[in-house]
PDB file of C-alpha atoms in Angstrom:
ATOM      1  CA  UNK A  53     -25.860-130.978-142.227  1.00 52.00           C
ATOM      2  CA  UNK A  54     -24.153-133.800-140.108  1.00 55.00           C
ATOM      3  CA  UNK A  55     -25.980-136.810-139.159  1.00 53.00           C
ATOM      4  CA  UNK A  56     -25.113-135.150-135.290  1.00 54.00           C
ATOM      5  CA  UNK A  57     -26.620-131.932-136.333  1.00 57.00           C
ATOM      6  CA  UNK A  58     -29.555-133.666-137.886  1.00 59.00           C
ATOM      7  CA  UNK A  59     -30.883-136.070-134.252  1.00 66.00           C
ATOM      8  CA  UNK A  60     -33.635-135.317-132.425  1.00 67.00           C
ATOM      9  CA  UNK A  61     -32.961-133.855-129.194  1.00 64.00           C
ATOM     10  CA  UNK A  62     -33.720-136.584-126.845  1.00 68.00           C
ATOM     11  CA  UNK A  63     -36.882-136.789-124.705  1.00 64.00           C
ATOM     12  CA  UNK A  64     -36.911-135.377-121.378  1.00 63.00           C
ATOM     13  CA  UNK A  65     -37.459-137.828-118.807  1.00 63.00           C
ATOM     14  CA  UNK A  66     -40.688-137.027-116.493  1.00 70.00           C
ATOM     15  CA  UNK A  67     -39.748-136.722-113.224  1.00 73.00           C
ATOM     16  CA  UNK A  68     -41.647-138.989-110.589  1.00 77.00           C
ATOM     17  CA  UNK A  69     -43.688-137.457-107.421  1.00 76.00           C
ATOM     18  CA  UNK A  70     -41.986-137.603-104.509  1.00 81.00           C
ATOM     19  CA  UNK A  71     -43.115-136.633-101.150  1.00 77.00           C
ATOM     20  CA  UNK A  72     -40.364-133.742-101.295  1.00 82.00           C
ATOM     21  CA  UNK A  73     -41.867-132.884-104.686  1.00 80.00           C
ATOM     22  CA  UNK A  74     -45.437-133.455-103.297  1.00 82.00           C
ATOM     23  CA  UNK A  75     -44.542-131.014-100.199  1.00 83.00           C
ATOM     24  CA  UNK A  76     -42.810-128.114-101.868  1.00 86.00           C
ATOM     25  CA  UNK A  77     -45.610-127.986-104.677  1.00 83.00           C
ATOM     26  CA  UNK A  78     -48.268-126.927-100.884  1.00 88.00           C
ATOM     27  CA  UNK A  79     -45.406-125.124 -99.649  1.00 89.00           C
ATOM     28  CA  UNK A  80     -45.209-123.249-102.872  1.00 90.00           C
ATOM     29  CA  UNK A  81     -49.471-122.918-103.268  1.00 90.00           C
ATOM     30  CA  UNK A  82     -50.049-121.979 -99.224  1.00 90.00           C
ATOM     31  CA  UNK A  83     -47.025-119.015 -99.762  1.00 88.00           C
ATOM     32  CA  UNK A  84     -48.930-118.191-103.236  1.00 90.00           C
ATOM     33  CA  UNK A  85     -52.557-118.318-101.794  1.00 89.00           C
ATOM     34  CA  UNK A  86     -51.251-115.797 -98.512  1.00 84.00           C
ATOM     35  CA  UNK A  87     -49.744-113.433-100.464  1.00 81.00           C
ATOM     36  CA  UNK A  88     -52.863-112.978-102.358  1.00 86.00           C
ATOM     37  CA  UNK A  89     -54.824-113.153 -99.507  1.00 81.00           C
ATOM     38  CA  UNK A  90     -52.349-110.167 -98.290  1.00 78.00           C
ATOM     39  CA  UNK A  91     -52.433-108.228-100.972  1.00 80.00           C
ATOM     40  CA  UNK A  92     -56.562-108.201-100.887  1.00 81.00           C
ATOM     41  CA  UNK A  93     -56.334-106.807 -97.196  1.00 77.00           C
ATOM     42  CA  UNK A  94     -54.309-104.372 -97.562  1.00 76.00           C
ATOM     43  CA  UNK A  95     -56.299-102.908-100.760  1.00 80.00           C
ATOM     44  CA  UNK A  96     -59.019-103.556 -98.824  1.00 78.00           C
ATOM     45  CA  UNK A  97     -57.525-101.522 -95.838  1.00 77.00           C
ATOM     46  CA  UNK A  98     -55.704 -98.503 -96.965  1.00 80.00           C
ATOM     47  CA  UNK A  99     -59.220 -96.972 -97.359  1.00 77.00           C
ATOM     48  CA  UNK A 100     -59.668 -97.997 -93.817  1.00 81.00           C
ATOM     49  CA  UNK A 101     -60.731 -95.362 -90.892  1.00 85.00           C
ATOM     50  CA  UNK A 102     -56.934 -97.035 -89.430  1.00 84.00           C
ATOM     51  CA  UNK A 103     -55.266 -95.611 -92.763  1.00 82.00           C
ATOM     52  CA  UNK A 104     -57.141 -92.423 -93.287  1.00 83.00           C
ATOM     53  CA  UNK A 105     -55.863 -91.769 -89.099  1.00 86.00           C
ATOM     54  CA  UNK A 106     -52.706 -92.895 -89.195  1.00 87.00           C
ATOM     55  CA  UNK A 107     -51.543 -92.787 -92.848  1.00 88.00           C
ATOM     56  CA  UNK A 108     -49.571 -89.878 -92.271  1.00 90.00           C
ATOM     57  CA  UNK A 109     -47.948 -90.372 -88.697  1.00 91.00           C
ATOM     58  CA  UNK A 110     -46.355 -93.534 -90.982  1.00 91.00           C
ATOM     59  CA  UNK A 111     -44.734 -91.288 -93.657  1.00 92.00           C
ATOM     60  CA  UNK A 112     -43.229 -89.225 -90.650  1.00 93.00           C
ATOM     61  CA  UNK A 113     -41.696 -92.447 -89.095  1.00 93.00           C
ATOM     62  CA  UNK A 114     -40.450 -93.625 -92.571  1.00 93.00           C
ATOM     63  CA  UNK A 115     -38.759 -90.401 -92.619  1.00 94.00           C
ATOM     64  CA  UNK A 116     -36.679 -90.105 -89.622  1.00 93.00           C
ATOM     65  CA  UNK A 117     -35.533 -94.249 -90.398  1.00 94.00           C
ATOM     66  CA  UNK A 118     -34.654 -93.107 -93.654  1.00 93.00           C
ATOM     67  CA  UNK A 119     -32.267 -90.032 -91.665  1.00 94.00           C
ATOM     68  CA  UNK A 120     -31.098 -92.703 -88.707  1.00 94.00           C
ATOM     69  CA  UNK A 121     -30.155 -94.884 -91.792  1.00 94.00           C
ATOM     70  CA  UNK A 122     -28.443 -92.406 -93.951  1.00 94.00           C
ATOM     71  CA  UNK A 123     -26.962 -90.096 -91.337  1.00 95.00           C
ATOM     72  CA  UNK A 124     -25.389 -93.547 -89.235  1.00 95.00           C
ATOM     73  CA  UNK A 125     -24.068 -95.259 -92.480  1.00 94.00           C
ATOM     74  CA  UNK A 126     -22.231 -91.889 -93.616  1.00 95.00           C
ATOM     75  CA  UNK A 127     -21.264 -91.445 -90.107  1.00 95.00           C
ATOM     76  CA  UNK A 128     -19.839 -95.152 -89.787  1.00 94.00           C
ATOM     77  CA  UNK A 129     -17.964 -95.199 -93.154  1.00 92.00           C
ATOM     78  CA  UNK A 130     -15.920 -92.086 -91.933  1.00 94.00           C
ATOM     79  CA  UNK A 131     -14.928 -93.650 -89.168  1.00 94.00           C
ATOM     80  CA  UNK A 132     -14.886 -97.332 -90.912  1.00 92.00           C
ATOM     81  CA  UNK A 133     -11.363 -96.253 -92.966  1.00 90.00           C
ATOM     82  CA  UNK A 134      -9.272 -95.232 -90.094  1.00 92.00           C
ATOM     83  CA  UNK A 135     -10.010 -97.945 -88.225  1.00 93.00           C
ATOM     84  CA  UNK A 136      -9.311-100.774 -91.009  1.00 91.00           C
ATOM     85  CA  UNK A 137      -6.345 -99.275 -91.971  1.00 88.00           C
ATOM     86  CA  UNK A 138      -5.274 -99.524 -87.880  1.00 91.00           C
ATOM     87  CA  UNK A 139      -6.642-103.169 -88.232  1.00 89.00           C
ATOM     88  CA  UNK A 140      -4.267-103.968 -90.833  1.00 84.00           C
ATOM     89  CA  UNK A 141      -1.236-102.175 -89.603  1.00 83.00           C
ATOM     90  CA  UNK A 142       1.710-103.943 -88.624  1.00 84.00           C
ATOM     91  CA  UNK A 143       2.321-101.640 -85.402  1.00 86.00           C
ATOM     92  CA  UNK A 144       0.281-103.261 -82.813  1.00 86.00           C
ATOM     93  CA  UNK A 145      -0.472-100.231 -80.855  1.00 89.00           C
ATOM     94  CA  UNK A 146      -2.502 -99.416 -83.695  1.00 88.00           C
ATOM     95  CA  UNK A 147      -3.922-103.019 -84.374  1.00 89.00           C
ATOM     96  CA  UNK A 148      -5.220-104.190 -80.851  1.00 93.00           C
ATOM     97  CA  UNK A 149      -7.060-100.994 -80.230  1.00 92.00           C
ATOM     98  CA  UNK A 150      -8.947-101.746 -83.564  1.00 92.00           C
ATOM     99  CA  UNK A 151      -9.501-105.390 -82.820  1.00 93.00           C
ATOM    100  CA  UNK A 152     -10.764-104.869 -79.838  1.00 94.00           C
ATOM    101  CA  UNK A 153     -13.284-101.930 -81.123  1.00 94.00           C
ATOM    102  CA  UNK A 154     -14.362-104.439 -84.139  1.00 94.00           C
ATOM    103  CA  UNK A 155     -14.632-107.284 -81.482  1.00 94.00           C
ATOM    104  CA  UNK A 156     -16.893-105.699 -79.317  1.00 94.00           C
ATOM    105  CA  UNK A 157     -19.243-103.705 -81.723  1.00 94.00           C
ATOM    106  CA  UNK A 158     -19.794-107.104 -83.570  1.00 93.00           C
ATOM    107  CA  UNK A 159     -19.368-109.593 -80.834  1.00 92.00           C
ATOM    108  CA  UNK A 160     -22.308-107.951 -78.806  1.00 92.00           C
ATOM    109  CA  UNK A 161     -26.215-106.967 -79.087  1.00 92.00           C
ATOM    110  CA  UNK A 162     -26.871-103.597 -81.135  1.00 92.00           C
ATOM    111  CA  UNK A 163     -29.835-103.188 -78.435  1.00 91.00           C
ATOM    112  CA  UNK A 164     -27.521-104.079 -75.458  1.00 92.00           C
ATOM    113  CA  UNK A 165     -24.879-101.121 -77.271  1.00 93.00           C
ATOM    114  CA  UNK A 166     -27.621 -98.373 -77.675  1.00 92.00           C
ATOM    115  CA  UNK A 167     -28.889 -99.301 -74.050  1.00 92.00           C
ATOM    116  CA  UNK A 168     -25.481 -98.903 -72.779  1.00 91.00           C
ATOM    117  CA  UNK A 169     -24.984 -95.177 -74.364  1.00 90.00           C
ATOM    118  CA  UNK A 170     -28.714 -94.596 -73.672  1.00 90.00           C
ATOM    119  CA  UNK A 171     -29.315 -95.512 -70.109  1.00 89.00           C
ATOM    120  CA  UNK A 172     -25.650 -95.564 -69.212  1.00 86.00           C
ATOM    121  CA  UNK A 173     -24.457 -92.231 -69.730  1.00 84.00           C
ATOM    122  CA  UNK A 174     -26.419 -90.515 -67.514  1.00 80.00           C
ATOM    123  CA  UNK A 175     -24.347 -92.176 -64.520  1.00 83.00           C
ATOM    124  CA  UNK A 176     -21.787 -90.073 -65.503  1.00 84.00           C
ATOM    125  CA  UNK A 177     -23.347 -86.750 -66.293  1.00 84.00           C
ATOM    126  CA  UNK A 178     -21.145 -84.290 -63.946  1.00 85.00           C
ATOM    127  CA  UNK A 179     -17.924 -85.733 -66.099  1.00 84.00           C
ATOM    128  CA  UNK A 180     -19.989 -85.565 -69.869  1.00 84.00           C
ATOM    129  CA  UNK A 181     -21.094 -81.802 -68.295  1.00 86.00           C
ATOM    130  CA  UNK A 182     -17.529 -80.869 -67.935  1.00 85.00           C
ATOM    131  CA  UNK A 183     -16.470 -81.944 -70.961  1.00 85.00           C
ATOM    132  CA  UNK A 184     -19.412 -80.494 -72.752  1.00 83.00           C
ATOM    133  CA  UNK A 185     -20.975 -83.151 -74.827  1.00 84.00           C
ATOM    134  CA  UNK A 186     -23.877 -83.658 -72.197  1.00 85.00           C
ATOM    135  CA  UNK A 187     -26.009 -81.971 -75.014  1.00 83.00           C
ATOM    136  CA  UNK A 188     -25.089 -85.640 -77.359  1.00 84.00           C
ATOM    137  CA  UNK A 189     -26.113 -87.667 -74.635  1.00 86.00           C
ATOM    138  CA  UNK A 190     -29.084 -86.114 -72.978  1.00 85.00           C
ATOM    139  CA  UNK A 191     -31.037 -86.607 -76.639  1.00 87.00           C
ATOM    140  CA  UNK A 192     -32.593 -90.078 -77.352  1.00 89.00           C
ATOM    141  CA  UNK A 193     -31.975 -89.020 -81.254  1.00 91.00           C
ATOM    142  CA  UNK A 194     -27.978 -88.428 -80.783  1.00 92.00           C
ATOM    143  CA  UNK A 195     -27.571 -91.531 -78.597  1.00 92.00           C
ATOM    144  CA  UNK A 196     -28.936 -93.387 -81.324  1.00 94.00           C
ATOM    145  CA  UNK A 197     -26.962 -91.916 -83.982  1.00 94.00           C
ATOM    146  CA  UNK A 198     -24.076 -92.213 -81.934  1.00 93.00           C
ATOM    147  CA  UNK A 199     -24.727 -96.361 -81.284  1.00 94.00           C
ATOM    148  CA  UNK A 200     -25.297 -96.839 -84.490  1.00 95.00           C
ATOM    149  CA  UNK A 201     -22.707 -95.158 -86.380  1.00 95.00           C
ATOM    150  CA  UNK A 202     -19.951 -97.040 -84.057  1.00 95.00           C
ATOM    151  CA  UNK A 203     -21.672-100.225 -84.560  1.00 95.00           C
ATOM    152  CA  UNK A 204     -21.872 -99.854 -88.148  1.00 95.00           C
ATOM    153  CA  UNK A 205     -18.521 -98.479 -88.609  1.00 95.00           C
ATOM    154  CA  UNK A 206     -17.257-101.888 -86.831  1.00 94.00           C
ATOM    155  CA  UNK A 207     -18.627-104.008 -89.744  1.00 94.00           C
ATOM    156  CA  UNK A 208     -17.767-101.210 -92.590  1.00 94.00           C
ATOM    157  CA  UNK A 209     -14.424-101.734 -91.174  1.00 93.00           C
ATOM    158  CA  UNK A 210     -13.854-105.587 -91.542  1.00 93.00           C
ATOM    159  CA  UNK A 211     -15.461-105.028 -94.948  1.00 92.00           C
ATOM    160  CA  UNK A 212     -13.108-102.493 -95.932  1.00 91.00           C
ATOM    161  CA  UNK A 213     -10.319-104.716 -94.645  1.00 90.00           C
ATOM    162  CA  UNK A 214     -11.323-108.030 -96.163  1.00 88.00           C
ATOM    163  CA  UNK A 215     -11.392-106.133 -99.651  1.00 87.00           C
ATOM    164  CA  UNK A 216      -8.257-104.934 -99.284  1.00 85.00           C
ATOM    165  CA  UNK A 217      -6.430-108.130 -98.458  1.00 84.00           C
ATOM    166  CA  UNK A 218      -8.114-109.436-101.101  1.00 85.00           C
ATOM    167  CA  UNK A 219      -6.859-106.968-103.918  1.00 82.00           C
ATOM    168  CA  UNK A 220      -3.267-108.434-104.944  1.00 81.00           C
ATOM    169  CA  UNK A 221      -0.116-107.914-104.158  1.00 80.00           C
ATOM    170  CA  UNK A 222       0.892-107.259-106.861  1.00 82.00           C
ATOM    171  CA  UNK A 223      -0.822-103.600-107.039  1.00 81.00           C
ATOM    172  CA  UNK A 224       1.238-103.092-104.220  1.00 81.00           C
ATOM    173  CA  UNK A 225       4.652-104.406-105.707  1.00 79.00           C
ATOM    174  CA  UNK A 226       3.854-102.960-109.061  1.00 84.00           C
ATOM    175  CA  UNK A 227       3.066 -99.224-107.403  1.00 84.00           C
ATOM    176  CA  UNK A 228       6.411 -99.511-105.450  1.00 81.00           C
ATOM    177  CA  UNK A 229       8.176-100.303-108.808  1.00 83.00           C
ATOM    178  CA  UNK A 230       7.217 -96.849-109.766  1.00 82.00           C
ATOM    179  CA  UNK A 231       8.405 -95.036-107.346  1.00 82.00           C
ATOM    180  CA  UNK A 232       5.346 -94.558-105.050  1.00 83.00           C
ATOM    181  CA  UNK A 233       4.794 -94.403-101.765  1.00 83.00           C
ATOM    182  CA  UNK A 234       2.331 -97.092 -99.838  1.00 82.00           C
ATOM    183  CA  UNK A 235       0.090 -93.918 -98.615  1.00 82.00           C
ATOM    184  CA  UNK A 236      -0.005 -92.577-102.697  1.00 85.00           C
ATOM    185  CA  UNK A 237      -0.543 -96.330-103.509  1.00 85.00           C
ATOM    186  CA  UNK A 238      -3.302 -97.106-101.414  1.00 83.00           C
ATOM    187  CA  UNK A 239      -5.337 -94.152-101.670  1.00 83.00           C
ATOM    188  CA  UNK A 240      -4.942 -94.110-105.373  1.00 83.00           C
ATOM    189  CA  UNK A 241      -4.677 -98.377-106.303  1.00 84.00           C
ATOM    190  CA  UNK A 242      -5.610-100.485-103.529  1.00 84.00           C
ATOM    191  CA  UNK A 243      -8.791 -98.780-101.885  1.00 84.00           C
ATOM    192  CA  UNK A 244     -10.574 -97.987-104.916  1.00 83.00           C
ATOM    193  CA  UNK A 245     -10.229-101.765-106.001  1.00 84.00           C
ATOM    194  CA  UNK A 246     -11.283-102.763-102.286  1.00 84.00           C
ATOM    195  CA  UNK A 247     -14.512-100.576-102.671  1.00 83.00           C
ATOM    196  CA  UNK A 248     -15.309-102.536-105.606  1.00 84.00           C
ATOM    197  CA  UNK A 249     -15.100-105.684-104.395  1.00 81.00           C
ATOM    198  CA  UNK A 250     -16.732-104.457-101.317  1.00 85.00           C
ATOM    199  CA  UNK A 251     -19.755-102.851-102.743  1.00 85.00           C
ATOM    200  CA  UNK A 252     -22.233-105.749-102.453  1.00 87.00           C
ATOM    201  CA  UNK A 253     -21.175-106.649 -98.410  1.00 89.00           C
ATOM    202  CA  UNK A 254     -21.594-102.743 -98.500  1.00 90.00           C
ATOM    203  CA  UNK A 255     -25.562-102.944 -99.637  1.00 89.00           C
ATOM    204  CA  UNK A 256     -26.318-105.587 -97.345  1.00 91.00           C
ATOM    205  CA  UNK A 257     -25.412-103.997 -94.534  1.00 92.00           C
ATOM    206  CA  UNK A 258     -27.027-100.974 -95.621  1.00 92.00           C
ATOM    207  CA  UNK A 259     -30.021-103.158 -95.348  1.00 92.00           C
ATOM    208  CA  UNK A 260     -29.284-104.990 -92.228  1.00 92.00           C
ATOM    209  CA  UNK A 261     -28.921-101.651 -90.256  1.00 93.00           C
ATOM    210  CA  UNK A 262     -32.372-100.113 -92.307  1.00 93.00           C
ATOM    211  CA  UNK A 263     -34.153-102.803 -90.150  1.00 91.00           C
ATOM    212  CA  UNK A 264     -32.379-102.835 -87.140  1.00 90.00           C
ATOM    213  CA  UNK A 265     -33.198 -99.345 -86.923  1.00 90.00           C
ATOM    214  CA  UNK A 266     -36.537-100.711 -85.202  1.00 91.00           C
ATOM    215  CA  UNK A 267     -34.477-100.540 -81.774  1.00 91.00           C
ATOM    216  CA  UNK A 268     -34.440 -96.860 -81.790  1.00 90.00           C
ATOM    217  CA  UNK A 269     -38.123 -97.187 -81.027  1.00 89.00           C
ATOM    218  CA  UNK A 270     -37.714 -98.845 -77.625  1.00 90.00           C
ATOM    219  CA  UNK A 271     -35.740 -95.400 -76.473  1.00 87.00           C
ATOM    220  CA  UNK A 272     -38.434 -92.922 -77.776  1.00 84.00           C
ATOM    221  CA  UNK A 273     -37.302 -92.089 -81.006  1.00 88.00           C
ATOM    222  CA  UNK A 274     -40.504 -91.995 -83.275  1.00 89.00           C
ATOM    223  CA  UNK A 275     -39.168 -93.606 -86.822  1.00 90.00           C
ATOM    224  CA  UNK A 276     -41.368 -95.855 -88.218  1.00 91.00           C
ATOM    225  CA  UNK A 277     -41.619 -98.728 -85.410  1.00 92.00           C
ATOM    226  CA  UNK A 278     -42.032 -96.503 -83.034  1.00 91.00           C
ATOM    227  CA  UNK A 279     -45.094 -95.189 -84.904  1.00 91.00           C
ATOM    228  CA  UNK A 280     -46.514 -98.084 -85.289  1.00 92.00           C
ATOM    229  CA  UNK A 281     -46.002 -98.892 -81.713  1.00 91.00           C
ATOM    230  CA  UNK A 282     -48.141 -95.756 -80.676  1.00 91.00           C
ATOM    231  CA  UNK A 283     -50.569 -96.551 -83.294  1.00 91.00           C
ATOM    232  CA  UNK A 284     -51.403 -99.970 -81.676  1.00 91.00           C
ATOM    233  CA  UNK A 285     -51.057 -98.491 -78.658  1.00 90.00           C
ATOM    234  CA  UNK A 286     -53.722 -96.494 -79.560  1.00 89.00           C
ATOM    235  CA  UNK A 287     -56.139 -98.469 -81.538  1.00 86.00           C
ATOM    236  CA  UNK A 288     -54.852-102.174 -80.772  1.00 86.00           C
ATOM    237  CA  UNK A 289     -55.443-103.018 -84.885  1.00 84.00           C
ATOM    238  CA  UNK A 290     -52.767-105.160 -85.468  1.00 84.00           C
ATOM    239  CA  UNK A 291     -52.362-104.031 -89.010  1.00 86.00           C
ATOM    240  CA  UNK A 292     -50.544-101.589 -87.748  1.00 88.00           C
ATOM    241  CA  UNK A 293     -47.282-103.799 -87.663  1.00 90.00           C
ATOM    242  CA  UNK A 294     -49.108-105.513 -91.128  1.00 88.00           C
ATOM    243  CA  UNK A 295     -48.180-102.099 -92.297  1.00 89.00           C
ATOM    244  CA  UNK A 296     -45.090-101.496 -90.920  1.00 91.00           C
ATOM    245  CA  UNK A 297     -44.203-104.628 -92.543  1.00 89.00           C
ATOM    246  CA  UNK A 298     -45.193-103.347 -95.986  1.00 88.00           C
ATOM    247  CA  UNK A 299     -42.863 -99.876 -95.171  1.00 90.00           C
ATOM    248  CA  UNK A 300     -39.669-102.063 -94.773  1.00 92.00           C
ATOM    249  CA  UNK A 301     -40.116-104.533 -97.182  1.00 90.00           C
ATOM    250  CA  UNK A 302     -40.418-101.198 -99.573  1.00 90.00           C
ATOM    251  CA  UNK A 303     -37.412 -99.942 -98.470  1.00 91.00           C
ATOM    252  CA  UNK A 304     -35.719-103.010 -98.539  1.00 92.00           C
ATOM    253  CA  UNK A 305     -36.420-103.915-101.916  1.00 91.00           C
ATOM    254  CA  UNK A 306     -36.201-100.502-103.443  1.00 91.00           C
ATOM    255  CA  UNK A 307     -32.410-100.448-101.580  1.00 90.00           C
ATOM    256  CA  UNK A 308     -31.634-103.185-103.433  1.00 90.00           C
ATOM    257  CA  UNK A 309     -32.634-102.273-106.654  1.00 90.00           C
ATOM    258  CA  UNK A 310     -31.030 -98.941-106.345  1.00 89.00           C
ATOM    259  CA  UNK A 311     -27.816-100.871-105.346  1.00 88.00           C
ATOM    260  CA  UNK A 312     -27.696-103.373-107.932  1.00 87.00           C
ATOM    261  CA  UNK A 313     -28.346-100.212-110.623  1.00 87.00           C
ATOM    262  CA  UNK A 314     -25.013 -98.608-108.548  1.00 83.00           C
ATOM    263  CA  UNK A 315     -22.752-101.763-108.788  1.00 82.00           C
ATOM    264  CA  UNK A 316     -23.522-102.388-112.022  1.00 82.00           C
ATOM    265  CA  UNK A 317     -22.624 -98.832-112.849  1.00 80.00           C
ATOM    266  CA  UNK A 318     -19.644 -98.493-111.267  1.00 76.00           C
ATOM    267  CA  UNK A 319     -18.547-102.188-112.364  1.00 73.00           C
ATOM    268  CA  UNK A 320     -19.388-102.015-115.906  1.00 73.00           C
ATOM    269  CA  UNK A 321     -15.844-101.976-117.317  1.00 65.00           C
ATOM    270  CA  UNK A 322     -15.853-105.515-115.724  1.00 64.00           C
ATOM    271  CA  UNK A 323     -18.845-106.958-117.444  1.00 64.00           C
ATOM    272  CA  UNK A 324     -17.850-108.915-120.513  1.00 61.00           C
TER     273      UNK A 324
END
């Protein structure tokens, strides 16, 4: 054994208490000290006459976000392809139309979109009952469906496109070399590497639109805000949002465990 091999490891230094060290240490205690606190209501409260009314008008809600979520992401990827393969096309009748979609659906409100669709499309009623989709607009539940799977599909789309720019060019140059043509090469090289890359950006907006789905309650679609919002309504308890609260940060967490178990899955060849 080396003399090097054979030294103490040196002492570590203590570190002095700072008022930044001083204030995260209460920071740390008062978020440690509420969540306990939180926890002992709401064990406290599921046995509550609130719970025992309302328990299962919650489950219903949690339902129908779970189907707003899943139908409107599915929706919105379907559409997301087309219109990133438009974005990066090097006709411009094809690329402006795009950019101008993306720019819109991201550059304004999802509320002001759904309220647009919602209230708007009943000023023009006679023309949708001509054309015979009156039936997609006269339902609170297809209007949202309908705002959220274009709003979503705007951000799926500059996901999709960012991953494929960002695969090489070489895939490209080395699929040519065989003999391949760029529709064969990206459907079968380029956008399966794009999806991996893009599978994380992918599960956070999964979870971005699982809690934006709150603005369907405002135009009478009963997921699980809008439950809650009848449940105060009714009772004025305000752990009715305390338990809405608990229902998203469920879902949100159990998302992201089920995505991290999916990307690791699909990206294991990857992992040294």
């Amino acid at each position: 054994m080396s003399y090097a091999e054979a030294r103490p490891a040196p002492a570590v230094a203590s570190r002095p208490w700072t008022k930044t060290r001083i204030f995260g240490h209460l920071l740390m205690t008062l978020w440690i000290v509420a969540g306990a606190y939180l926890l002992y209501y709401l064990s406290v409260s599921i046995l509550s006459p609130f719970a025992a009314k309302y328990w299962l008008k919650y489950i219903d809600g949690f339902i129908v976000t779970l189907e707003i979520v899943v139908v409107s992401m599915a929706i919105g990827a379907m559409l997301s392809l087309p219109i990133a393969i438009a974005r990066t096309s090097r006709f411009a009748l094809l690329r402006w139309p795009a950019y101008a979609y993306v720019y819109f659906f991201r550059g304004t409100p999802l509320l002001a979109q759904t309220f647009l669709i919602y209230y708007g499309a009943g000023s023009f009623r006679p023309e949708l009952t001509e054309m015979g989709v009156w039936w997609l607009f006269r339902e609170a539940w297809y209007c949202i469906i309908f705002a959220f799977s274009l709003n979503t599909a705007a951000y799926q789309a500059e996901i999709l496109r960012g991953s494929v720019l960002n695969v090489a060019q070489g895939q490209w140059e080395g699929g040519q070399a065989l003999g391949l043509s760029r529709p064969v090469i990206f459907l079968k090289i380029i956008l399966p590497q794009a999806l991996m890359v893009a599978l994380r950006p992918y599960g956070n907006e999964l979870v971005l639109l699982l809690k934006g789905s709150a603005i369907a309650s405002i135009v009478t679609v009963y997921d699980l805000m809008g439950e809650t919002r009848r449940a105060f309504s009714r009772s004025y308890d305000f752990q009715a949002y305390i338990w809405a609260a608990v229902f998203y940060l469920i879902a949100v967490e159990a998302i992201r465990r089920v995505w991290e178990r999916f990307e690791k899955r699909l990206t294991r060849h990857l992992q040294r």
